[in-house]
PDB file of C-alpha atoms and ligand atoms in Angstrom:
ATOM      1  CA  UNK A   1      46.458 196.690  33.613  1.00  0.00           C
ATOM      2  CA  UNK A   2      45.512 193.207  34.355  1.00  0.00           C
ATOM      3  CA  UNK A   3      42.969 191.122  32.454  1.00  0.00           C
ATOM      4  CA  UNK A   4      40.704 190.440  35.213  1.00  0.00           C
ATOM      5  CA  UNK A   5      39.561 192.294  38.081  1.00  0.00           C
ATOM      6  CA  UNK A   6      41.258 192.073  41.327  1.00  0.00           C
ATOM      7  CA  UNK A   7      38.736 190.118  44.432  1.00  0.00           C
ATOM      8  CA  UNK A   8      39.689 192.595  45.996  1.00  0.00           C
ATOM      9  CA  UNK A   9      39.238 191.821  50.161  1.00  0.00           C
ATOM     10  CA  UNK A  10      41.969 193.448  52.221  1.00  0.00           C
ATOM     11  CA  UNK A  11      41.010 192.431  55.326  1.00  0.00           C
ATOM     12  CA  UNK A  12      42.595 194.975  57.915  1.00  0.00           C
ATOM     13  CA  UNK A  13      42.856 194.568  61.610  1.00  0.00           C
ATOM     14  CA  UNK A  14      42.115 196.835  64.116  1.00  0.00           C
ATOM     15  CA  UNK A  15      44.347 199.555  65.307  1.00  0.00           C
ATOM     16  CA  UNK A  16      42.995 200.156  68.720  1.00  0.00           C
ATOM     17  CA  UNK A  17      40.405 199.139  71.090  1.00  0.00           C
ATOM     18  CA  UNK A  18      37.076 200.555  71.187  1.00  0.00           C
ATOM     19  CA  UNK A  19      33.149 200.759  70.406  1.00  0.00           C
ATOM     20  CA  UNK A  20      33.538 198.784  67.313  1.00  0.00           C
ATOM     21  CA  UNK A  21      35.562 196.155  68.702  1.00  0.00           C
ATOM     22  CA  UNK A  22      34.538 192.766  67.093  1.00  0.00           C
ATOM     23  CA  UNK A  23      32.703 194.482  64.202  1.00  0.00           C
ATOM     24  CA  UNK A  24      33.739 193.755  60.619  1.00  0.00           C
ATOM     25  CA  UNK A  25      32.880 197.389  58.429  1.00  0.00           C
ATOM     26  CA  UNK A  26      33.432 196.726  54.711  1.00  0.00           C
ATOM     27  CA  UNK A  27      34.481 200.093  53.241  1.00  0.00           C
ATOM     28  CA  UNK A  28      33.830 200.328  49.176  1.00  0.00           C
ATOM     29  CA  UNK A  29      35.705 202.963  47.676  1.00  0.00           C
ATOM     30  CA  UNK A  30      33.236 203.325  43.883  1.00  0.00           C
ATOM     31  CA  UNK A  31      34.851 202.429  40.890  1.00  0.00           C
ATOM     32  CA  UNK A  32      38.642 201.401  40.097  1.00  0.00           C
ATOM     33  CA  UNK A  33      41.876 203.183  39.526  1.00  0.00           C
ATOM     34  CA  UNK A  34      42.217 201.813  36.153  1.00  0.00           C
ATOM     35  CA  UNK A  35      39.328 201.216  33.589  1.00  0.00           C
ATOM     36  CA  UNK A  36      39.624 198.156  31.510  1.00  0.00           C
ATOM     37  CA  UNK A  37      36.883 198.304  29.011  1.00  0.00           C
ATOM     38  CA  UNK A  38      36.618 194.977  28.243  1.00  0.00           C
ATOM     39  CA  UNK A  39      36.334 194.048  32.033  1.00  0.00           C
ATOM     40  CA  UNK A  40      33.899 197.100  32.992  1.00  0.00           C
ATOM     41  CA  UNK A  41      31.335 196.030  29.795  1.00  0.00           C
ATOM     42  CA  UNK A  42      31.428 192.488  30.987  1.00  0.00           C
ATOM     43  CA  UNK A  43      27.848 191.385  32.130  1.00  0.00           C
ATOM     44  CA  UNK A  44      27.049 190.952  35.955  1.00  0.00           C
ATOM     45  CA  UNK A  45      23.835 189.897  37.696  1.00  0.00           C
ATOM     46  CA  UNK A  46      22.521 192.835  39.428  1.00  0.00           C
ATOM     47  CA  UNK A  47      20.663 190.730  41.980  1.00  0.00           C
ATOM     48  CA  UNK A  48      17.113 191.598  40.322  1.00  0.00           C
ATOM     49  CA  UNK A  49      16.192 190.591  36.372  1.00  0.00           C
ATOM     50  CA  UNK A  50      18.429 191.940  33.336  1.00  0.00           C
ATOM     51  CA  UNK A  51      21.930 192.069  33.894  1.00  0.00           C
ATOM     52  CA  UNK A  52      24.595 195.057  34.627  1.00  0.00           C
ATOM     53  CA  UNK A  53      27.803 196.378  33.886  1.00  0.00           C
ATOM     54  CA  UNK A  54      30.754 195.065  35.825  1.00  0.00           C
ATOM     55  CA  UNK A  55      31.426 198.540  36.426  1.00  0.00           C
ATOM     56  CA  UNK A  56      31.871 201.727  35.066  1.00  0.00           C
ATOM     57  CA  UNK A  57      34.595 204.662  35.145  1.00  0.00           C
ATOM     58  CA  UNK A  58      32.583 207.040  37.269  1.00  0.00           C
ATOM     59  CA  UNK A  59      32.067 210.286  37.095  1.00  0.00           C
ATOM     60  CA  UNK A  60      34.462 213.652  36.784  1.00  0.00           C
ATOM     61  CA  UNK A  61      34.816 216.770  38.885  1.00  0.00           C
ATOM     62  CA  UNK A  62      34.699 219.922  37.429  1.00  0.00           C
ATOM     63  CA  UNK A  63      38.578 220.219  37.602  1.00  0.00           C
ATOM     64  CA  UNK A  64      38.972 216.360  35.807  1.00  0.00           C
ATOM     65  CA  UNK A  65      39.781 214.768  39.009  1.00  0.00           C
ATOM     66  CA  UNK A  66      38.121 211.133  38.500  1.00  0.00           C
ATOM     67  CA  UNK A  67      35.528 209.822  40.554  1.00  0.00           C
ATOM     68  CA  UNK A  68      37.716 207.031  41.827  1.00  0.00           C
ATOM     69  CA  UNK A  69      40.456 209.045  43.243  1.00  0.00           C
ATOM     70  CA  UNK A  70      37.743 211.066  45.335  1.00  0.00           C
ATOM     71  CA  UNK A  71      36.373 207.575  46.746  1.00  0.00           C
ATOM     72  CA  UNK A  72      39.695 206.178  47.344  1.00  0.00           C
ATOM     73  CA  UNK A  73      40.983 209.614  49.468  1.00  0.00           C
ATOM     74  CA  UNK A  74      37.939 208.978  51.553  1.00  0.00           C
ATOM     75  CA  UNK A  75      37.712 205.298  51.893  1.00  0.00           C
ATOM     76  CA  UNK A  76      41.257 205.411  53.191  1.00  0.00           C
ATOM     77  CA  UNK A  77      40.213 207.723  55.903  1.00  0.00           C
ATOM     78  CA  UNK A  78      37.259 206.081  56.804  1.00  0.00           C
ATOM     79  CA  UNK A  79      39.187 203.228  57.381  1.00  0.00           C
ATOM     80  CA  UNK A  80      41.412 204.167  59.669  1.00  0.00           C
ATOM     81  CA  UNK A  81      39.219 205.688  61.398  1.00  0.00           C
ATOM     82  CA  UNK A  82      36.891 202.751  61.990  1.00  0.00           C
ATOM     83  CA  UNK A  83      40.057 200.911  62.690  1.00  0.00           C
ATOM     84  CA  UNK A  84      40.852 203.140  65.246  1.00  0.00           C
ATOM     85  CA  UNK A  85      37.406 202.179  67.286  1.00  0.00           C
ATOM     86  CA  UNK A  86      38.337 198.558  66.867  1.00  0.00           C
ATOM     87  CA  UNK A  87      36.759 197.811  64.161  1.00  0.00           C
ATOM     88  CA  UNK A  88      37.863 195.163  61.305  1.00  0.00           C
ATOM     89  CA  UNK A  89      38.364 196.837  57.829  1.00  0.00           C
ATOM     90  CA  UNK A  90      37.121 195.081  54.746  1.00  0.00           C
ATOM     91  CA  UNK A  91      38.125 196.802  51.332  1.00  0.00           C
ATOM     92  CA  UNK A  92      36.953 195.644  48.314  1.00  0.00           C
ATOM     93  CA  UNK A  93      40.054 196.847  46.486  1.00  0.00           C
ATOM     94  CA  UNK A  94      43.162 196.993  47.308  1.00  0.00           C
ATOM     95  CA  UNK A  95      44.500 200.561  45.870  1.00  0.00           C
ATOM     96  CA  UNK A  96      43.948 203.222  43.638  1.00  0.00           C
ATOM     97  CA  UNK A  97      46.001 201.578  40.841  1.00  0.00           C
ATOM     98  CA  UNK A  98      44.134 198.307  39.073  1.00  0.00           C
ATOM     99  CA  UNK A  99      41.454 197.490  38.405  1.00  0.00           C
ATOM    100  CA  UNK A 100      38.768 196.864  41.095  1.00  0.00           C
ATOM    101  CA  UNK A 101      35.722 193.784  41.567  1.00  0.00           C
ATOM    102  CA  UNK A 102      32.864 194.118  39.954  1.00  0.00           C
ATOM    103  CA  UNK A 103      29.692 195.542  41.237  1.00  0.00           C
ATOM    104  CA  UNK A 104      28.503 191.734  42.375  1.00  0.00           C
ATOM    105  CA  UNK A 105      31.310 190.935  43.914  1.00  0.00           C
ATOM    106  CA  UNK A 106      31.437 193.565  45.668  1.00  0.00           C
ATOM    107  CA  UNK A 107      28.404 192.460  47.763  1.00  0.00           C
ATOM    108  CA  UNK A 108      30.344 188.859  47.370  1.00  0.00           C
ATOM    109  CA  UNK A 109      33.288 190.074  49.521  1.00  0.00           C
ATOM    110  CA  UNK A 110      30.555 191.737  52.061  1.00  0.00           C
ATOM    111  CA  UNK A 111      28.878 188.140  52.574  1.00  0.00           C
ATOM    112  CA  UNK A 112      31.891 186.155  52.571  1.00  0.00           C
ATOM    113  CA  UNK A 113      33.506 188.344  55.134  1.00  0.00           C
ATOM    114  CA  UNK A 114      30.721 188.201  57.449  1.00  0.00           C
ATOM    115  CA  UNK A 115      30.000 191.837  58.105  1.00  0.00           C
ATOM    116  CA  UNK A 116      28.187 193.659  59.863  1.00  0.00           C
ATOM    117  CA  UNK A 117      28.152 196.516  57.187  1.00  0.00           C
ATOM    118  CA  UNK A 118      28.648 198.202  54.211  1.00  0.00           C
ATOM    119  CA  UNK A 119      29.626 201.642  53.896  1.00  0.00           C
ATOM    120  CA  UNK A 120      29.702 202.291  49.613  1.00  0.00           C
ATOM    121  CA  UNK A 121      31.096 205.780  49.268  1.00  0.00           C
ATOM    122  CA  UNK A 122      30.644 207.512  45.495  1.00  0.00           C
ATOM    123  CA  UNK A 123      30.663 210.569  44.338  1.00  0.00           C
ATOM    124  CA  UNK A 124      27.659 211.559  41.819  1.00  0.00           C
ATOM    125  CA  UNK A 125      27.798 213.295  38.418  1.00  0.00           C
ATOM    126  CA  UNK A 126      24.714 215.907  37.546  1.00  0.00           C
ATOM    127  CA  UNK A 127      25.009 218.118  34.726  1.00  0.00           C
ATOM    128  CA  UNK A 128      21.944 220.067  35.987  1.00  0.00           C
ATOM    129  CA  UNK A 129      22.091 223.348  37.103  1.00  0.00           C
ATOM    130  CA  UNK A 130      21.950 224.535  40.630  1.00  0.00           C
ATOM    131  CA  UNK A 131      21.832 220.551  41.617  1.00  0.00           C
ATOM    132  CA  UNK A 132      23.934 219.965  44.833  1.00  0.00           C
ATOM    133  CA  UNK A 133      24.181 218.070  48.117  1.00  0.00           C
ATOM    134  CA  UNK A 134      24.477 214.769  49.197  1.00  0.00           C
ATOM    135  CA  UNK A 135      21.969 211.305  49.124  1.00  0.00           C
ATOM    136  CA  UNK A 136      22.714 207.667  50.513  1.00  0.00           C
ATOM    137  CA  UNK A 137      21.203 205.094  48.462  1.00  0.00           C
ATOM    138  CA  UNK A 138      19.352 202.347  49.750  1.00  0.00           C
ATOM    139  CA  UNK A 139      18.150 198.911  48.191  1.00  0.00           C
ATOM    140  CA  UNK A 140      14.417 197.958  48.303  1.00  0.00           C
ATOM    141  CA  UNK A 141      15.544 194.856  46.857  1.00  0.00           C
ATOM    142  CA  UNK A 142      17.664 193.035  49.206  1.00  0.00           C
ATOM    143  CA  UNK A 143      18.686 189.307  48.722  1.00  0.00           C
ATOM    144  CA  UNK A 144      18.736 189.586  52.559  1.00  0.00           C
ATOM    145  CA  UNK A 145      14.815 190.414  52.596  1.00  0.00           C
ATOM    146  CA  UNK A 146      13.104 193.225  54.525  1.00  0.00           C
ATOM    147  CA  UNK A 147      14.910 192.716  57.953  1.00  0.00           C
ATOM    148  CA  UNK A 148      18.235 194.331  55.957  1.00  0.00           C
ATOM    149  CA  UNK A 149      16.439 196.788  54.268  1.00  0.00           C
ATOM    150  CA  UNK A 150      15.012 198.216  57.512  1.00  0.00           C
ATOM    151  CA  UNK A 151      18.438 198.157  58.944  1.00  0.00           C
ATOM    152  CA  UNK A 152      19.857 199.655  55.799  1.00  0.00           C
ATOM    153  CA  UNK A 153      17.639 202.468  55.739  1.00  0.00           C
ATOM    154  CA  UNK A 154      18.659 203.071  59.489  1.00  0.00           C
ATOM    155  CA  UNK A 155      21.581 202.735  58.388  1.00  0.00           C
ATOM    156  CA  UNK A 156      21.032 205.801  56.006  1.00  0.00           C
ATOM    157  CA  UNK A 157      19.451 207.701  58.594  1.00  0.00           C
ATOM    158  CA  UNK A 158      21.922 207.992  60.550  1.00  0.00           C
ATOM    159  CA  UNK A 159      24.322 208.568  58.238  1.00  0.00           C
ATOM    160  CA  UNK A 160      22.324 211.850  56.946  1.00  0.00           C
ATOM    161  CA  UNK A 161      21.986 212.964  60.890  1.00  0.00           C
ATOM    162  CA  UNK A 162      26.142 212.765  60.714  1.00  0.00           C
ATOM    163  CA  UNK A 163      26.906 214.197  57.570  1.00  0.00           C
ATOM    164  CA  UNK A 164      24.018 216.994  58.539  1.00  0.00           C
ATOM    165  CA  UNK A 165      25.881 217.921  62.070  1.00  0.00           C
ATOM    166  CA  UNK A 166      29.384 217.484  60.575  1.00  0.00           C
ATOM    167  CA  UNK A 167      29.582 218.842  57.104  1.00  0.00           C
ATOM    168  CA  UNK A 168      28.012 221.863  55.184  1.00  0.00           C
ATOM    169  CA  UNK A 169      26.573 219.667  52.178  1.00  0.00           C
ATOM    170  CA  UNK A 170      23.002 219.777  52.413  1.00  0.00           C
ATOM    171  CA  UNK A 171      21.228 217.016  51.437  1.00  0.00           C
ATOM    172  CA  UNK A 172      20.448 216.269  47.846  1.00  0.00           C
ATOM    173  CA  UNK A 173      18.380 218.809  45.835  1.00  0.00           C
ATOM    174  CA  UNK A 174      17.795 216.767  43.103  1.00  0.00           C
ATOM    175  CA  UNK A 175      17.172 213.602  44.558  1.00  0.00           C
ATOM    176  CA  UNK A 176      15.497 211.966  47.324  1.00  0.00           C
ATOM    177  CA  UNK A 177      12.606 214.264  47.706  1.00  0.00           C
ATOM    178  CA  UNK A 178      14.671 216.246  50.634  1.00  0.00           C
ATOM    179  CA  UNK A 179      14.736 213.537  53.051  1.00  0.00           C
ATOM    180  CA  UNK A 180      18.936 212.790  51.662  1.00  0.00           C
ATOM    181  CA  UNK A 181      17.307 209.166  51.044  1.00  0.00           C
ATOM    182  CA  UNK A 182      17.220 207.667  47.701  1.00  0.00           C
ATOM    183  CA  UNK A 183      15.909 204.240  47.507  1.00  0.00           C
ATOM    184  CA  UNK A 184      16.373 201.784  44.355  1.00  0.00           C
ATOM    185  CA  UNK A 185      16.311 198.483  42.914  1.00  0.00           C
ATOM    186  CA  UNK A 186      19.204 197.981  40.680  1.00  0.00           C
ATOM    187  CA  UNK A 187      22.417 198.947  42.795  1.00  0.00           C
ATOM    188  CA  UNK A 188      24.143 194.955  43.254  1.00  0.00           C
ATOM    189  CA  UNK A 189      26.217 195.850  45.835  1.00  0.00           C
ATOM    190  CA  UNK A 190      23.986 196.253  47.944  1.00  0.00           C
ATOM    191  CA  UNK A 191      20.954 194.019  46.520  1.00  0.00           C
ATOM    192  CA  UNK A 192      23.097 191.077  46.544  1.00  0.00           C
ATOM    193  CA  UNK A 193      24.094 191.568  50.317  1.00  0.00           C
ATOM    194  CA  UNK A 194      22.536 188.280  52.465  1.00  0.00           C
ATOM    195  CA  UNK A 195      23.768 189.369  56.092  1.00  0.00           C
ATOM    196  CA  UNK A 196      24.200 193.319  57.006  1.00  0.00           C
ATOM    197  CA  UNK A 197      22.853 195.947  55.960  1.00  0.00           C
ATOM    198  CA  UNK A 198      24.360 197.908  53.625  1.00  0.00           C
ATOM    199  CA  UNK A 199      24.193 202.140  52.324  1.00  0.00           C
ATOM    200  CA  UNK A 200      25.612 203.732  49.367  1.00  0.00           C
ATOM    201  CA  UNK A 201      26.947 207.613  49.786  1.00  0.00           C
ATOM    202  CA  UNK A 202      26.843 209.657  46.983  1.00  0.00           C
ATOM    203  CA  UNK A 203      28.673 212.520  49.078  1.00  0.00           C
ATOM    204  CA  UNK A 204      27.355 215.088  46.616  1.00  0.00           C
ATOM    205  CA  UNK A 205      27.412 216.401  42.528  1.00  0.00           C
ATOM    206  CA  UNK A 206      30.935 216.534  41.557  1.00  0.00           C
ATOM    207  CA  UNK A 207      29.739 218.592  38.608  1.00  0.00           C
ATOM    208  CA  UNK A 208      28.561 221.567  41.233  1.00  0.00           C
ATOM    209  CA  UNK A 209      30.797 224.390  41.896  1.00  0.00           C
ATOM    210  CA  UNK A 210      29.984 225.040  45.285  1.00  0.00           C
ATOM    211  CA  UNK A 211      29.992 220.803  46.391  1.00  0.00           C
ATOM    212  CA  UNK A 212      33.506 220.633  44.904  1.00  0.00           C
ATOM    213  CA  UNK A 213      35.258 223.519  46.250  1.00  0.00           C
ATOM    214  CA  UNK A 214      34.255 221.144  49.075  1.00  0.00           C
ATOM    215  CA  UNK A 215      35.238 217.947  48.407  1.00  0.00           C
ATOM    216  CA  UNK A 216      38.207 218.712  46.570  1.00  0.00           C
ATOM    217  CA  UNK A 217      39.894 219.578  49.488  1.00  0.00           C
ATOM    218  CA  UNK A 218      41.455 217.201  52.401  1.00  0.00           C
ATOM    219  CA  UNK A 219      39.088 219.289  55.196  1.00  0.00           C
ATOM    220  CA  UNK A 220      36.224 218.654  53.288  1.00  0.00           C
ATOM    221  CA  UNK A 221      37.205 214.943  52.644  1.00  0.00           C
ATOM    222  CA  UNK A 222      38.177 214.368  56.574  1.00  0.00           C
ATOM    223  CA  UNK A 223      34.537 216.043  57.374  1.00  0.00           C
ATOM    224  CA  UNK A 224      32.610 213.205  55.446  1.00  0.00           C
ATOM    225  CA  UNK A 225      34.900 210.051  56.676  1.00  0.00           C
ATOM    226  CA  UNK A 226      34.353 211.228  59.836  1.00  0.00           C
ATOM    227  CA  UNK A 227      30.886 211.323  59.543  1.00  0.00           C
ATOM    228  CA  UNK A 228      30.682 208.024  57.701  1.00  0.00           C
ATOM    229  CA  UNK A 229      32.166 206.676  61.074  1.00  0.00           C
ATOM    230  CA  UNK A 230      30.145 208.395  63.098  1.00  0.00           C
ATOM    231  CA  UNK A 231      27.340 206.730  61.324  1.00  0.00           C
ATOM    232  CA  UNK A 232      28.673 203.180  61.744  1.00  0.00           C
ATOM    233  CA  UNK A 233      29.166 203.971  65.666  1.00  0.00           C
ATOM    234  CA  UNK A 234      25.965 204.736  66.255  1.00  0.00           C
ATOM    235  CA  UNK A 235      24.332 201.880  63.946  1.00  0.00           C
ATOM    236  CA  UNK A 236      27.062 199.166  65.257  1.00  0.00           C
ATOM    237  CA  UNK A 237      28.953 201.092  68.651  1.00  0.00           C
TER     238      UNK A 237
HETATM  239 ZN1  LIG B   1      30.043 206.281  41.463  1.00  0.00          ZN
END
């Protein structure tokens, strides 16, 4: 492994005309393909007081398939399918081999790119039983100021209408009150975003029986890009 983190910052052209023509969509597959301790422990701002981790491995499905690998499989489809509407494609890493940004830069390669949005897609890990379903997080701490929060958490919105009509993962029974919406202050990648919004997708608890016979498979993984795209259409189409 290398002894930095990549930049990461593929920038990807379009494949086709369509809604999303002239729209730059960064795509942020969690975590990295390779974990580097002494990279992931380094210290990051997280955009509000104390410091972060760099990063961290992620979680684990029930059958040991890592967090990363689930984000990657979906970030690649979600990419070309945004592609495919004319959108630009902004990854902030490269491939499911090294080892990725860190969480700052992250936001870093959002702002420098110009974009329009960020779609973060993760994968949670709850050891509690019976806790299943999906929940986009949202930052009430923007460096971008109310305006992107708003827009962030329609944004979210939208992206729980999608994932509602286009997937069986219900929304989140452990977090988020029922609403699929969990809102915090110490995610950087998207506090540190200064111009679009931004949502995370936790696309449900990798620990739960019933949400990974789901997302294990490539159906199951198709279902949520395509609702991830959805999303972006009708926030940016
Ligand atoms: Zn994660």
């Amino acid at each position: 492994a290398s002894e930095r983190p990549s930049r990461g910052g593929a920038r990807l052209a379009p494949t086709a005309s369509g809604p999303l023509v002239g729209r730059v969509i960064v795509v942020d597959p969690g975590h990295n393909g390779v974990a580097v301790p002494s990279i992931l422990h380094r210290p990051v701002p997280p955009g509000g007081g104390a410091t972060k981790a760099c990063n961290t491995t992620g979680t684990e499905a029930l059958d040991g398939t890592p967090e990363h690998a689930l984000t990657w499989a979906v970030g690649v489809r979600l990419t070309g399918l945004l592609r495919a509407e004319g959108a630009t494609v902004v990854l902030t890493r490269p491939d499911d081999a090294g080892v990725g940004p860190c969480v700052d830069e992250r936001a870093a390669i959002a702002n420098r790119a110009g974009a329009d949005l960020v779609l973060s897609v993760h994968g949670d890990g709850a050891d509690v039983a019976g806790a299943r379903g999906f929940h986009v997080i949202v930052s009430d701490a923007m460096a971008g100021g109310p305006a992107l929060e708003r827009a962030s958490r329609t944004a979210a919105s939208a992206l729980v209408a999608e994932l509602g009509a286009r997937t069986p993962l219900p929304r989140s029974t452990y977090l988020g009150g029922g609403t699929g919406i969990d809102a915090r202050a110490d995610i950087a990648g998207l506090n540190l975003l200064t111009g679009c919004p931004g949502v995370m997708l936790e696309m449900g608890n990798l620990r739960n029986a019933a949400d990974w016979a789901y997302l294990g498979t490539d159906a199951g993984r198709a279902q949520v890009a395509a609702a991830l795209a959805a999303a972006a259409g009708r926030v940016l189409g």
